[in-house]
Coordinates of C-alpha atoms and ligand atoms in Angstrom, one line a residue:
X17 CA 120.4 93.4 132.1
X18 CA 119.8 97.1 131.3
X19 CA 117.2 98.6 129.1
X20 CA 119.2 101.5 127.9
X21 CA 116.5 103.8 126.7
X22 CA 115.3 106.9 128.2
X23 CA 112.8 105.8 130.8
X24 CA 110.4 108.7 130.1
X25 CA 109.5 107.1 126.8
X26 CA 108.9 103.6 128.0
X27 CA 105.9 102.6 130.1
X28 CA 106.4 100.5 133.2
X29 CA 104.3 97.8 131.7
X30 CA 106.5 97.5 128.7
X31 CA 109.7 97.8 130.6
X32 CA 108.5 95.0 132.9
X33 CA 107.5 92.8 130.0
X34 CA 110.8 93.2 128.2
X35 CA 112.8 92.4 131.2
X36 CA 110.7 89.4 132.2
X37 CA 111.6 85.8 131.5
X38 CA 110.3 84.8 128.0
X39 CA 108.8 81.5 127.0
X40 CA 107.9 79.6 123.9
X41 CA 104.2 79.1 123.3
X42 CA 103.1 75.6 122.6
X43 CA 99.6 74.1 123.0
X44 CA 98.6 77.3 124.9
X45 CA 101.3 76.7 127.5
X46 CA 104.4 78.8 128.1
X47 CA 107.4 76.5 128.0
X48 CA 111.1 76.8 128.1
X49 CA 113.3 75.1 125.6
X50 CA 114.8 71.8 127.0
X51 CA 118.2 73.0 126.1
X52 CA 117.8 76.1 128.3
X53 CA 119.3 78.1 125.5
X54 CA 118.4 81.8 124.9
X55 CA 119.6 84.4 122.5
X56 CA 120.1 88.1 123.0
X57 CA 117.6 90.7 121.7
X58 CA 119.3 94.0 120.9
X59 CA 118.2 97.6 120.7
X60 CA 119.0 98.9 117.2
X61 CA 119.2 102.4 118.4
X62 CA 122.4 101.6 120.3
X63 CA 123.2 97.9 119.9
X64 CA 122.7 97.2 123.6
X65 CA 121.1 94.0 124.9
X66 CA 117.5 94.5 126.0
X67 CA 116.2 91.0 126.5
X68 CA 116.8 87.3 126.2
X69 CA 114.5 85.2 124.1
X70 CA 114.2 81.4 124.3
X71 CA 115.7 79.4 121.5
X72 CA 113.5 76.6 120.3
X73 CA 115.3 73.3 119.6
X74 CA 114.2 70.2 117.6
X75 CA 112.2 68.8 120.4
X76 CA 110.1 72.0 120.7
X77 CA 109.6 72.0 117.0
X78 CA 108.2 68.4 117.4
X79 CA 106.0 69.5 120.3
X80 CA 104.6 72.4 118.4
X81 CA 103.9 70.4 115.2
X82 CA 102.2 67.7 117.3
X83 CA 100.0 70.3 119.1
X84 CA 99.1 72.0 115.8
X85 CA 98.2 68.7 114.2
X86 CA 96.1 67.6 117.1
X87 CA 94.2 70.9 117.2
X88 CA 93.6 70.7 113.4
X89 CA 92.3 67.1 113.4
X90 CA 90.1 67.0 116.4
X91 CA 88.9 69.0 119.4
X92 CA 87.1 72.3 119.7
X93 CA 88.9 74.1 116.8
X94 CA 88.2 71.4 114.3
X95 CA 84.5 71.3 115.3
X96 CA 84.0 75.1 115.7
X97 CA 81.4 76.8 113.6
X98 CA 82.6 79.4 111.1
X99 CA 80.7 82.0 113.0
X100 CA 82.5 81.2 116.3
X101 CA 85.8 81.1 114.6
X102 CA 85.2 84.5 113.1
X103 CA 84.3 85.8 116.6
X104 CA 87.6 84.6 117.9
X105 CA 89.5 86.3 115.1
X106 CA 87.5 89.5 115.7
X107 CA 88.3 89.3 119.4
X108 CA 92.0 89.0 118.5
X109 CA 91.7 92.2 116.5
X110 CA 90.0 94.0 119.4
X111 CA 92.7 92.9 121.8
X112 CA 95.4 94.2 119.5
X113 CA 93.6 97.6 119.7
X114 CA 93.2 97.3 123.5
X115 CA 97.0 96.7 124.0
X116 CA 97.9 98.9 121.0
X117 CA 100.0 101.5 122.9
X118 CA 101.9 98.8 124.6
X119 CA 102.5 96.8 121.4
X120 CA 103.6 99.9 119.6
X121 CA 106.3 100.6 122.3
X122 CA 107.5 97.0 122.2
X123 CA 107.7 97.1 118.4
X124 CA 109.5 100.4 118.5
X125 CA 112.0 99.3 121.1
X126 CA 112.7 96.0 119.4
X127 CA 112.7 97.1 115.7
X128 CA 113.7 100.8 116.2
X129 CA 110.8 102.1 114.1
X130 CA 109.1 105.4 115.2
X131 CA 106.5 104.6 117.8
X132 CA 103.9 106.8 116.2
X133 CA 104.1 104.8 113.0
X134 CA 104.2 101.5 115.0
X135 CA 100.9 102.6 116.6
X136 CA 99.1 104.1 113.6
X137 CA 100.4 101.7 111.0
X138 CA 101.7 98.4 112.3
X139 CA 99.2 98.0 115.2
X140 CA 96.2 99.7 113.6
X141 CA 96.6 97.7 110.4
X142 CA 97.0 94.4 112.3
X143 CA 93.8 95.0 114.2
X144 CA 92.0 96.0 111.0
X145 CA 93.2 92.9 109.2
X146 CA 91.9 90.6 112.0
X147 CA 88.5 92.2 111.7
X148 CA 88.5 92.0 107.9
X149 CA 89.5 88.3 107.9
X150 CA 87.0 87.5 110.7
X151 CA 84.3 88.4 108.3
X152 CA 85.5 85.9 105.7
X153 CA 85.3 82.9 108.0
X154 CA 81.5 82.7 107.3
X155 CA 81.9 83.3 103.6
X156 CA 84.3 80.6 102.4
X157 CA 82.2 79.0 99.7
X158 CA 82.2 76.2 97.3
X159 CA 80.2 75.9 94.1
X160 CA 77.5 73.5 92.9
X161 CA 78.5 72.4 89.4
X162 CA 76.4 71.0 86.6
X163 CA 78.1 68.0 85.0
X164 CA 77.5 66.2 81.7
X165 CA 78.4 62.6 82.7
X166 CA 76.0 59.9 81.8
X167 CA 73.3 59.4 84.5
X168 CA 72.1 61.7 87.2
X169 CA 74.7 63.6 89.2
X170 CA 75.0 66.1 92.0
X171 CA 78.5 67.7 92.1
X172 CA 79.9 70.4 94.2
X173 CA 83.1 71.8 95.6
X174 CA 84.1 72.4 99.2
X175 CA 86.8 74.9 100.2
X176 CA 88.7 73.4 103.2
X177 CA 91.5 74.6 105.4
X178 CA 94.9 73.4 104.1
X179 CA 95.9 72.2 107.6
X180 CA 99.0 72.8 109.7
X181 CA 100.9 75.9 108.6
X182 CA 104.5 77.1 109.3
X183 CA 104.6 80.8 109.0
X184 CA 108.1 82.3 108.9
X185 CA 108.3 86.1 109.1
X186 CA 110.9 88.9 108.9
X187 CA 112.0 91.7 111.2
X188 CA 110.9 94.8 109.2
X189 CA 107.2 94.7 110.4
X190 CA 107.3 92.0 113.1
X191 CA 103.8 92.4 114.4
X192 CA 102.2 93.3 111.1
X193 CA 103.8 90.3 109.3
X194 CA 102.5 88.1 112.1
X195 CA 99.0 89.5 111.6
X196 CA 99.2 89.2 107.7
X197 CA 100.0 85.5 108.2
X198 CA 97.8 84.6 111.2
X199 CA 94.6 86.4 110.2
X200 CA 93.7 84.5 107.0
X201 CA 95.0 81.2 108.3
X202 CA 92.8 81.5 111.4
X203 CA 89.8 82.6 109.5
X204 CA 90.2 79.6 107.2
X205 CA 90.4 77.2 110.1
X206 CA 94.1 76.2 109.9
X207 CA 96.5 75.7 112.8
X208 CA 99.9 77.5 113.0
X209 CA 103.4 77.4 114.1
X210 CA 104.7 81.0 113.9
X211 CA 108.5 81.7 113.7
X212 CA 109.4 85.4 114.1
X213 CA 112.8 86.7 113.0
X214 CA 115.6 86.3 115.6
X215 CA 116.2 90.1 115.5
X216 CA 112.6 91.0 116.6
X217 CA 111.0 88.3 118.7
X218 CA 109.3 90.6 121.3
X219 CA 106.0 91.4 119.8
X220 CA 105.4 87.8 118.9
X221 CA 106.2 86.8 122.5
X222 CA 103.6 89.3 123.7
X223 CA 101.1 87.9 121.2
X224 CA 101.1 84.6 123.0
X225 CA 99.2 86.1 126.0
X226 CA 96.9 87.9 123.6
X227 CA 96.1 84.7 121.7
X228 CA 95.3 82.9 125.0
X229 CA 93.2 85.8 126.2
X230 CA 91.2 85.8 123.0
X231 CA 90.3 82.2 123.7
X232 CA 91.8 80.3 120.9
X233 CA 91.8 76.5 121.8
X234 CA 95.2 74.9 122.6
X235 CA 97.4 74.1 119.7
X236 CA 95.8 76.5 117.2
X237 CA 98.7 79.0 117.4
X238 CA 102.1 78.0 118.5
X239 CA 105.0 80.5 118.6
X240 CA 108.7 79.4 118.4
X241 CA 111.4 81.9 118.7
X242 CA 114.9 81.1 117.5
X243 CA 117.0 81.5 114.4
X244 CA 116.8 80.2 110.8
X245 CA 117.4 76.6 112.0
X246 CA 114.0 76.6 113.6
X247 CA 112.6 77.9 110.2
X248 CA 114.5 75.2 108.3
X249 CA 113.2 72.4 110.7
X250 CA 109.7 73.5 110.1
X251 CA 110.1 73.7 106.3
X252 CA 111.4 70.1 106.3
X253 CA 108.9 68.7 108.7
X254 CA 106.8 65.9 107.1
X255 CA 103.7 66.7 109.1
X256 CA 103.4 70.4 108.1
X257 CA 101.0 71.0 105.1
X258 CA 102.0 74.5 104.2
X259 CA 104.8 77.0 104.7
X260 CA 104.2 80.7 104.2
X261 CA 107.3 82.9 104.2
X262 CA 108.2 86.6 104.0
X263 CA 111.9 87.6 103.8
X264 CA 114.8 87.5 101.4
X265 CA 114.7 85.9 97.9
X266 CA 117.7 83.9 98.9
X267 CA 116.0 82.2 101.8
X268 CA 112.8 81.9 99.8
X269 CA 114.7 79.7 97.3
X270 CA 115.9 77.5 100.2
X271 CA 112.4 77.2 101.5
X272 CA 111.1 75.9 98.1
X273 CA 113.8 73.3 98.1
X274 CA 113.2 72.2 101.7
X275 CA 109.4 71.9 101.1
X276 CA 109.9 69.3 98.4
X277 CA 110.3 66.5 101.0
X278 CA 106.5 66.2 101.4
X279 CA 105.4 68.7 98.7
X280 CA 104.1 71.3 101.2
X281 CA 102.1 74.1 99.7
X282 CA 104.4 77.1 99.6
X283 CA 103.8 80.9 99.4
X284 CA 106.6 83.4 99.3
X285 CA 106.7 87.1 99.7
X286 CA 110.2 88.1 98.9
X287 CA 112.4 91.1 98.0
X288 CA 111.8 93.9 95.5
X289 CA 113.4 96.8 93.6
X290 CA 110.3 98.8 92.9
X291 CA 110.3 101.6 90.3
X292 CA 108.6 105.0 90.7
X293 CA 107.9 106.5 87.3
X294 CA 107.4 110.3 87.3
X295 CA 106.0 112.0 84.2
X296 CA 106.5 115.7 83.5
X297 CA 102.7 116.4 84.0
X298 CA 102.7 114.9 87.5
X299 CA 101.6 117.0 90.5
X300 CA 105.1 117.5 91.7
X301 CA 104.2 118.4 95.3
X302 CA 102.3 115.2 95.6
X303 CA 105.0 113.2 93.8
X304 CA 107.8 114.6 95.9
X305 CA 106.1 113.8 99.2
X306 CA 104.9 110.4 97.9
X307 CA 108.1 109.2 96.4
X308 CA 110.1 110.3 99.5
X309 CA 107.7 108.4 101.7
X310 CA 107.9 105.4 99.4
X311 CA 111.6 105.1 100.1
X312 CA 112.3 106.6 103.5
X313 CA 109.3 105.1 105.4
X314 CA 110.5 102.4 107.9
X315 CA 114.1 103.5 107.0
X316 CA 113.6 101.9 103.6
X317 CA 113.1 98.5 105.1
X318 CA 110.0 97.8 103.1
X319 CA 109.8 95.1 100.5
X320 CA 107.9 97.5 98.2
X321 CA 110.1 100.4 98.8
X322 CA 110.3 102.7 95.7
X323 CA 114.0 102.4 95.3
X324 CA 114.4 103.2 91.6
X325 CA 113.1 106.6 90.3
X326 CA 112.6 107.2 86.5
X327 CA 111.7 110.8 86.1
X328 CA 111.2 112.9 83.0
X329 CA 114.2 115.1 82.3
X330 CA 112.0 118.3 82.3
X331 CA 111.1 117.8 86.0
X332 CA 114.2 115.7 87.1
X333 CA 116.1 118.5 88.8
X334 CA 113.0 119.8 90.6
X335 CA 112.2 116.4 91.8
X336 CA 115.7 115.9 93.1
X337 CA 115.7 119.2 94.9
X338 CA 112.3 118.3 96.4
X339 CA 113.5 114.9 97.5
X340 CA 116.7 116.4 99.0
X341 CA 114.5 118.8 101.0
X342 CA 112.3 115.8 102.2
X343 CA 115.4 113.9 103.2
X344 CA 116.6 116.9 105.2
X345 CA 113.3 117.2 107.0
X346 CA 113.6 113.6 108.3
X347 CA 114.0 113.5 112.1
X348 CA 116.3 110.6 112.8
X349 CA 116.5 109.3 116.3
X350 CA 115.2 106.9 118.9
X351 CA 112.1 105.2 117.7
X352 CA 110.4 105.6 121.1
X353 CA 110.7 109.4 120.8
X354 CA 107.3 110.5 119.4
X355 CA 109.1 113.2 117.4
X356 CA 111.2 110.7 115.4
X357 CA 110.3 110.0 111.8
X358 CA 113.2 107.8 110.7
X359 CA 114.6 105.2 113.1
X360 CA 117.8 103.1 112.8
X361 CA 118.2 100.0 110.6
X362 CA 117.6 96.7 112.3
X363 CA 121.0 95.3 112.9
X364 CA 124.8 95.7 112.6
X365 CA 124.6 93.3 109.6
X366 CA 122.0 95.4 107.7
X367 CA 123.9 98.6 108.7
X368 CA 127.1 97.2 107.2
X369 CA 125.3 96.0 104.1
X370 CA 123.6 99.4 103.5
X371 CA 126.8 101.4 104.1
X372 CA 128.5 99.1 101.6
X373 CA 125.9 100.2 99.0
X374 CA 126.5 103.9 99.9
X375 CA 130.2 103.3 99.1
X376 CA 129.5 101.4 96.0
X377 CA 127.2 104.1 94.7
X378 CA 129.8 106.8 95.1
X379 CA 132.6 104.6 93.7
X380 CA 130.5 103.8 90.6
X381 CA 129.9 107.5 90.0
X382 CA 126.4 108.2 91.3
X383 CA 125.8 111.8 92.2
X384 CA 124.9 112.2 95.9
X385 CA 122.0 114.6 96.1
X386 CA 121.2 114.0 99.7
X387 CA 122.6 112.0 102.6
X388 CA 125.2 109.4 101.7
X389 CA 126.6 108.3 105.1
X390 CA 125.7 107.1 108.5
X391 CA 124.0 109.3 111.0
X392 CA 125.4 109.8 114.5
X393 CA 128.0 107.7 116.2
X394 CA 126.1 104.9 117.7
X395 CA 123.3 102.5 116.6
X396 CA 122.5 101.6 113.0
X397 CA 121.3 105.0 111.6
X398 CA 121.7 105.8 108.0
X399 CA 120.9 109.2 106.5
X400 CA 118.1 109.3 103.9
X401 CA 120.1 109.2 100.7
X402 CA 119.3 110.2 97.1
X403 CA 121.6 109.1 94.3
X404 CA 121.1 110.8 91.0
X405 CA 122.2 109.9 87.5
X406 CA 122.8 106.3 88.3
X407 CA 123.1 103.8 85.5
X408 CA 121.3 100.5 85.0
X409 CA 124.4 98.3 85.6
X410 CA 125.3 99.8 89.0
X411 CA 124.8 97.5 92.0
X412 CA 122.7 100.2 93.8
X413 CA 120.3 100.1 90.9
X414 CA 120.2 96.3 90.5
X415 CA 120.2 95.0 94.0
X416 CA 117.8 95.3 96.9
X417 CA 119.5 97.7 99.4
X418 CA 116.7 97.5 102.1
X419 CA 117.7 100.9 103.5
X420 CA 116.7 104.6 102.9
X421 CA 118.6 104.8 99.6
X422 CA 117.0 105.7 96.3
X423 CA 118.6 105.8 92.8
X424 CA 117.2 108.3 90.2
X425 CA 117.5 108.3 86.5
X426 CA 116.1 110.8 83.9
X427 CA 114.2 109.8 80.8
X428 CA 113.4 112.0 77.8
X429 CA 110.8 110.3 75.8
X430 CA 107.4 109.3 76.7
X431 CA 107.4 105.9 74.9
X432 CA 105.6 103.6 77.3
X433 CA 107.2 100.5 75.9
X434 CA 110.7 101.7 76.4
X435 CA 109.8 103.0 79.9
X436 CA 108.3 99.7 80.8
X437 CA 111.5 97.9 79.7
X438 CA 113.4 100.1 82.2
X439 CA 110.9 99.6 85.0
X440 CA 110.9 95.8 84.3
X441 CA 114.7 95.5 84.1
X442 CA 114.9 93.7 87.4
X443 CA 114.6 90.1 88.7
X444 CA 111.9 91.4 91.1
X445 CA 108.3 92.3 90.6
X446 CA 106.6 93.4 93.8
X447 CA 105.5 97.0 93.4
X448 CA 105.7 100.1 91.2
X449 CA 104.2 103.5 91.0
X450 CA 103.2 105.8 88.2
X451 CA 103.0 109.6 88.7
X452 CA 101.0 111.6 86.1
X453 CA 97.8 113.6 85.7
X454 CA 97.0 111.7 82.5
X455 CA 94.8 108.8 83.5
X456 CA 95.0 107.1 80.2
X457 CA 98.8 107.0 80.4
X458 CA 98.6 105.9 84.0
X459 CA 96.5 102.9 83.3
X460 CA 98.3 102.0 80.1
X461 CA 101.6 102.0 82.1
X462 CA 100.1 99.9 84.9
X463 CA 99.3 97.2 82.3
X464 CA 102.9 97.2 81.1
X465 CA 104.5 96.8 84.5
X466 CA 105.4 93.4 85.7
X467 CA 104.6 93.7 89.4
X468 CA 102.1 92.5 91.9
X469 CA 100.9 96.0 92.8
X470 CA 101.0 99.2 90.8
X471 CA 100.1 102.4 92.5
X472 CA 99.0 105.5 90.6
X473 CA 100.0 108.8 92.2
X474 CA 100.9 107.0 95.4
X475 CA 103.5 104.5 96.5
X476 CA 103.3 102.0 99.5
X477 CA 99.8 102.1 101.0
X478 CA 98.3 98.7 101.5
X479 CA 94.7 97.9 102.3
X480 CA 93.3 94.9 104.1
X481 CA 91.0 94.2 101.1
X482 CA 93.7 94.5 98.4
X483 CA 95.6 91.4 97.4
X484 CA 99.4 91.8 97.8
X485 CA 102.3 89.7 96.4
X486 CA 104.9 89.3 93.8
X487 CA 105.7 88.6 90.2
X488 CA 109.0 87.0 89.2
X489 CA 111.5 86.5 92.0
X490 CA 109.4 88.6 94.4
X491 CA 107.5 85.4 95.1
X492 CA 104.0 84.0 94.6
X493 CA 100.8 83.7 96.5
X494 CA 98.7 86.7 97.5
X495 CA 98.1 88.0 101.0
X496 CA 95.1 90.1 102.1
X497 CA 91.8 90.3 100.3
X498 CA 89.9 87.1 99.6
X499 CA 93.0 85.8 97.8
X500 CA 94.6 85.3 101.2
X501 CA 91.7 83.0 102.2
X502 CA 92.4 81.0 99.0
X503 CA 96.0 80.7 100.1
X504 CA 95.0 78.9 103.2
X505 CA 92.3 76.7 101.7
X506 CA 92.1 74.0 99.0
X507 CA 89.3 72.9 96.9
X508 CA 87.7 69.5 97.2
X509 CA 85.3 68.2 94.5
X510 CA 82.5 65.9 95.6
X511 CA 80.7 64.1 92.7
X512 CA 77.6 62.0 93.6
X513 CA 76.0 59.7 91.2
X514 CA 72.3 59.9 92.2
Ligands
NAP621 P1 115.9 86.3 105.9 O1 117.1 85.6 106.3 O2 115.2 86.0 104.7 O3 114.9 86.1 107.2 C1 113.5 86.0 107.1 C2 113.0 84.8 108.1 O4 113.5 83.6 107.6 C3 113.6 84.9 109.5 O5 112.6 84.5 110.4 C4 114.7 84.0 109.4 O6 115.1 83.5 110.7 C5 114.2 82.9 108.6 N1 115.2 82.0 108.0 C6 116.5 82.2 107.7 N2 117.1 81.2 107.1 C7 116.1 80.2 107.0 C8 116.1 78.9 106.4 N3 117.2 78.4 105.9 N4 114.9 78.2 106.5 C9 113.8 78.8 107.0 N5 113.8 80.0 107.5 C10 114.9 80.7 107.5 O7 116.1 87.8 106.0 P2 117.4 88.6 106.6 O8 118.7 87.7 106.4 O9 117.1 89.0 108.0 O10 117.5 89.9 105.7 C11 118.3 89.8 104.5 C12 117.6 90.6 103.4 O11 116.3 90.0 103.2 C13 117.4 92.0 103.6 O12 118.5 92.8 103.4 C14 116.3 92.3 102.6 O13 116.9 92.5 101.4 C15 115.5 91.0 102.6 N6 114.3 91.1 103.5 C16 113.1 91.2 102.8 C17 111.9 91.3 103.6 C18 110.6 91.4 102.9 O14 109.7 92.0 103.5 N7 110.4 90.9 101.7 C19 112.0 91.4 105.0 C20 113.3 91.2 105.6 C21 114.4 91.1 104.8 P3 116.3 84.3 111.5 O15 116.3 85.7 111.1 O16 115.9 84.1 112.9 O17 117.6 83.6 111.2
MG622 MG1 119.2 85.7 107.1

């Protein structure tokens, strides 16, 4: 097996890790699937095989669920004080920092993303979130509630962990999505079976060692690599209490159906087609840089990517020219090269899908302001692309492309209701941004948009303290902030007749 990347970019440690034999992680033990099956892990920069990952089968799903159940019901984790639990989660965050450079290289190699962003965004945010959630473990409170029943009563609520959780995550931010899922579940006292995406299993495989080093008791976190069948088996398993999923709306619907067998709790973070609304009084330098980042960051593979621009006709051409300039500035290349700002798409499949949309946009009459085709001759690179004068019925405007492709449409009146109708003309509702110097208009617009997050004069930034999630077919449940703790706990009422 060859790791076909320039060796000067890859540390020996990471190179050795990637080449090594990989194991599932069940009950704090590294195990091989009984079937002996593996699947290939590919480098998206050139399509070459870089590693083999173990493919969990039904027996390993059983083992992992049994381990997670046992750890939840009895043993050190079940008895652990909130303070000690918080210390473990904090330690997890510290170790993510300690191994940050290595994790960033693994992530960049496996996903293709620029290593600098992997280090400063994916790894840094993951560590920060662990530390943030560690603090909540001692602050998960119930209420004491006065009641009006006849007699003398003492009534109160307890907020308890929901139990054994299956967490199924996508390939666009493999480590960060693992952290978004693990941090609140651990802080709340749940146990977990984590299923990374088949395209990007490497950082999750590396996490197994970090989880063991942090000192989590056996069975608290179990990691099963494999494809969607592993996910489906978890979703249908009768002894799992909750499934948390990030990925496509299509699979999200399958997950809701699968979870009906035992009425698991479900939270879904799905796709988006997020609008960016630019008024004529916006600071255009800020808007151009922010709107460009909102769509080109991570090669457009962000669920909140700002993929529909509505811009006032007075500034429309200026904005387009600015975006074309930004698109031209992008340095496409190998993610491991520190100079790269835009990496490849994740896979041949996504590459084909995004190229299909480039064709569809042109065929439907969109004006190509920048990009419009693949970049280079190998790997899954797509040029940052700006389509102008698109119309609402075009597939590039309606469907989630999940690539560095944005559609722009001018508007010529400032009626907030009609703008909101345009912004909300989508089955999704994950994010949106409003660009203006008029704060009254900005907040009025924010109220009218049907989305889980509205940014003003910004697009994309998330914070560990800010709840994140969808309206409509972008899903439900909120990650981060205290809302994430609520997602992994349920309320028990205790009513005592004195
Ligand atoms: P996907 O199929 O939704 O995959 C997400 C996760 O779900 C992966 O771990 C996947 O496993 C697993 N999975 C697949 N089928 C399953 C099933 N029946 N039951 C349980 N789990 C299952 O995403 P994709 O096919 O890779 O990407 C397709 C589109 O999804 C993208 O073009 C994009 O539009 C959207 N997407 C959205 C996000 C987001 O952040 N919201 C992230 C990624 C993709 P395997 O991959 O191993 O089969
Ligand atoms: Mg899929």
